[in-house]
Short mmCIF file of C-alpha atoms in Angstrom, two decimals:
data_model
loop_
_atom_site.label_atom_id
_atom_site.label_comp_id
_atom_site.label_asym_id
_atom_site.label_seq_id
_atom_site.Cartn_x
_atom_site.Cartn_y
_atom_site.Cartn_z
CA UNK K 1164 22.77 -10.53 19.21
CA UNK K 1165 20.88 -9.39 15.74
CA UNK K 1166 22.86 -7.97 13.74
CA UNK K 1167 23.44 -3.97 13.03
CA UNK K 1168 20.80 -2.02 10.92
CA UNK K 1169 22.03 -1.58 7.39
CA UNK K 1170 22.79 2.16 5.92
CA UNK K 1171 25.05 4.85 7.16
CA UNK K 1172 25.29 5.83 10.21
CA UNK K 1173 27.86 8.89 10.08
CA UNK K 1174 26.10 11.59 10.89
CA UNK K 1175 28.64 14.10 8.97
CA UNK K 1176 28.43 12.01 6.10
CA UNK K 1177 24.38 11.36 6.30
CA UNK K 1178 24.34 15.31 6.38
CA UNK K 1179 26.81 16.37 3.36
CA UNK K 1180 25.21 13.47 1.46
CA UNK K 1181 21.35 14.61 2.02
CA UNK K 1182 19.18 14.62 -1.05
CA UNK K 1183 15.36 15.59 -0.51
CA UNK K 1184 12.43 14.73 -3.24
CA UNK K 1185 9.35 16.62 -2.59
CA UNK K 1186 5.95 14.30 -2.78
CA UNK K 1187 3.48 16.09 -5.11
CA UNK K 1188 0.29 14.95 -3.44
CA UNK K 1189 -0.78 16.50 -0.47
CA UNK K 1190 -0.78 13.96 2.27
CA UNK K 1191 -3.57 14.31 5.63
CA UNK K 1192 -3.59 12.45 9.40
CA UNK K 1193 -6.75 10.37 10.14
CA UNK K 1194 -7.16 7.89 13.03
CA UNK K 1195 -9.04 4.32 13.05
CA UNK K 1196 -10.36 2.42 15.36
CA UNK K 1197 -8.51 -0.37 16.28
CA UNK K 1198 -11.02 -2.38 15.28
CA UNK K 1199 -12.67 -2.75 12.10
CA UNK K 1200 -9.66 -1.58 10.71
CA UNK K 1201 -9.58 0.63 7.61
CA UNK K 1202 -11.22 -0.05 4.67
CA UNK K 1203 -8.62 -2.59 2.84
CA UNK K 1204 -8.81 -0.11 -0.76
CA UNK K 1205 -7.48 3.02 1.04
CA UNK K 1206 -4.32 3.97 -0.11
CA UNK K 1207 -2.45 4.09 3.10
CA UNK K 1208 1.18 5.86 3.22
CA UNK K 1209 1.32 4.98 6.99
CA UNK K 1210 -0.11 2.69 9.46
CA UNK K 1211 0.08 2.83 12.67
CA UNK K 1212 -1.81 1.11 16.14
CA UNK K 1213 -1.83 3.22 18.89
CA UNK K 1214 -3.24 2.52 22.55
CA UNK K 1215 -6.30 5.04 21.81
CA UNK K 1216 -6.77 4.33 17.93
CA UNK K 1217 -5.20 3.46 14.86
CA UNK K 1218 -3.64 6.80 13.20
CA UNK K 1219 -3.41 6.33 9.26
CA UNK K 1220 -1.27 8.68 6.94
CA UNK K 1221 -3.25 8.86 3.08
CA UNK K 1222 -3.93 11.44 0.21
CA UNK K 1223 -6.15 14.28 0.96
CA UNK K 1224 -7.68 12.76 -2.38
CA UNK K 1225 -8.00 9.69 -0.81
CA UNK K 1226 -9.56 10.76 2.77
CA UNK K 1227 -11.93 13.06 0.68
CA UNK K 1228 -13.41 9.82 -1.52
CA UNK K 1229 -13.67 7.56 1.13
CA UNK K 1230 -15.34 10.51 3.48
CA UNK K 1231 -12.77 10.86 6.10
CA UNK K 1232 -11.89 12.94 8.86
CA UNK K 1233 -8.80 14.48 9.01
CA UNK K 1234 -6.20 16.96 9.88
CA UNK K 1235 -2.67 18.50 9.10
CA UNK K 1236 -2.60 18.59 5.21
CA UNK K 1237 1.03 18.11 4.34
CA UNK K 1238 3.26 16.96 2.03
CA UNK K 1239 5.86 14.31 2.42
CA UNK K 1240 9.82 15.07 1.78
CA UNK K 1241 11.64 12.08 1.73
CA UNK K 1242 15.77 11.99 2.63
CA UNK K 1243 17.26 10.62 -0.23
CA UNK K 1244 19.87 9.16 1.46
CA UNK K 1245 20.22 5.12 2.75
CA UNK K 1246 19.93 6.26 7.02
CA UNK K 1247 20.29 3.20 9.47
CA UNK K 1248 17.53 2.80 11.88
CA UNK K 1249 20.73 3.26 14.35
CA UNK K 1250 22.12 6.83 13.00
CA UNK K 1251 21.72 9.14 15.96
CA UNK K 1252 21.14 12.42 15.58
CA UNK K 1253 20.46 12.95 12.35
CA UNK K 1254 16.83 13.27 12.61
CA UNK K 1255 17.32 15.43 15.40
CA UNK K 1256 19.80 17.69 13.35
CA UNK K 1257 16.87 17.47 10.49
CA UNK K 1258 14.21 18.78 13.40
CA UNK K 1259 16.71 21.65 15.00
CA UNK K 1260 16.64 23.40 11.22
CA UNK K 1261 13.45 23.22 10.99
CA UNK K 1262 12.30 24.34 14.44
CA UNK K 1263 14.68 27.39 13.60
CA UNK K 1264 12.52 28.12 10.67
CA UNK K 1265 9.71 27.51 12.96
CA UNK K 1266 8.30 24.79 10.21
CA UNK K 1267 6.52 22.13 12.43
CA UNK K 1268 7.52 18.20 10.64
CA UNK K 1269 6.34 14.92 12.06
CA UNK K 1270 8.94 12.51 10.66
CA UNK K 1271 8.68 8.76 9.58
CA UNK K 1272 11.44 6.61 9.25
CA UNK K 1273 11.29 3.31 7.03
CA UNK K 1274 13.82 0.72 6.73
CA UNK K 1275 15.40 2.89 4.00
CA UNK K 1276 15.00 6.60 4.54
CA UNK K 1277 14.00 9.09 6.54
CA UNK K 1278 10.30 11.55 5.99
CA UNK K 1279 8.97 14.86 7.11
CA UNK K 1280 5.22 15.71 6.60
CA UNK K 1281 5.34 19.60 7.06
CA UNK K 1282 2.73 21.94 6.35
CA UNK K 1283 1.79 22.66 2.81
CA UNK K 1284 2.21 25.83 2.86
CA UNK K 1285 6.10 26.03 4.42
CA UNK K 1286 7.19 22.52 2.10
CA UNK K 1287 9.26 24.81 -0.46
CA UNK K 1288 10.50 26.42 2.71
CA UNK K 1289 10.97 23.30 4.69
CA UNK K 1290 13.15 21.91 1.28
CA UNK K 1291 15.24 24.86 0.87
CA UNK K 1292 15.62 24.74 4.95
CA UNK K 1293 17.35 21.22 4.60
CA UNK K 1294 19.16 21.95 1.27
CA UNK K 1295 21.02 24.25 3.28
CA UNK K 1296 21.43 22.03 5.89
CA UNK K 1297 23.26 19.46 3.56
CA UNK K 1298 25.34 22.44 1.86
CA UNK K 1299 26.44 23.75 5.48
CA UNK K 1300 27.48 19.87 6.21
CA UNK K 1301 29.52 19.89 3.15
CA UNK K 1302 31.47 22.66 3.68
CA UNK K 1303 32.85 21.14 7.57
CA UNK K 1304 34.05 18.42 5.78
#
């Protein structure tokens, strides 16, 4: 049996611990075919194969140079705080404050921490959102 994923998996304490860090590019969605894949010199924040196509997070900088289609320009907020790929809920806590805001996220966890890719125009409002989130977690404990 393999071993647990590192990181904390307290949701209370992933909460009242929650530090965010606002990205300051602007970040868009473009898909790939699954084959050629994309050009090897595009800056890629995320990768990843799906059945129909290959859907690639990068800069709206970067889709611009290298002529690419895309949608949803966002930027990335990254949780500042070491989740384990085995926390439940806490994404799902992340999502509920947001979806009371009515500030759409897609989030992407990494072996270290957690990230949101909301709309540019709610990401001060998605940050405050969470900073709240983090203060209300505090004051339960």
């Amino acid at each position: 049996m393999p071993d647990p994923a590192p990181g904390e998996t307290s949701l209370s304490k992933l909460l009242s611990t929650l530090r965010l860090s606002m990205h300051p590019d602007t970040f868009v969605f473009s898909t790939f075919p699954i084959e050629p894949p994309p050009p090897k010199t595009l800056p890629m924040e995320m990768y990843f194969r799906e059945q129909e196509e290959c859907t690639v997070i990068t800069t709206l900088e970067s889709a611009k140079k290298y002529s690419l289609d895309y949608v949803f320009p966002c930027r990335k907020i990254t949780c500042e705080v070491h989740s384990s790929l085995d926390a439940v809920g806490f994404m799902a806590a992340i999502s509920k404050r947001l979806t009371d805001r009515g500030i759409g996220a897609n989030p992407v966890s990494g072996y270290y921490h957690d990230h949101l890719f909301v709309p540019v125009d709610r990401a001060d409002e998605a940050v405050k959102a969470l900073e709240e989130l983090a203060k209300d977690a505090r004051t339960m404990e």
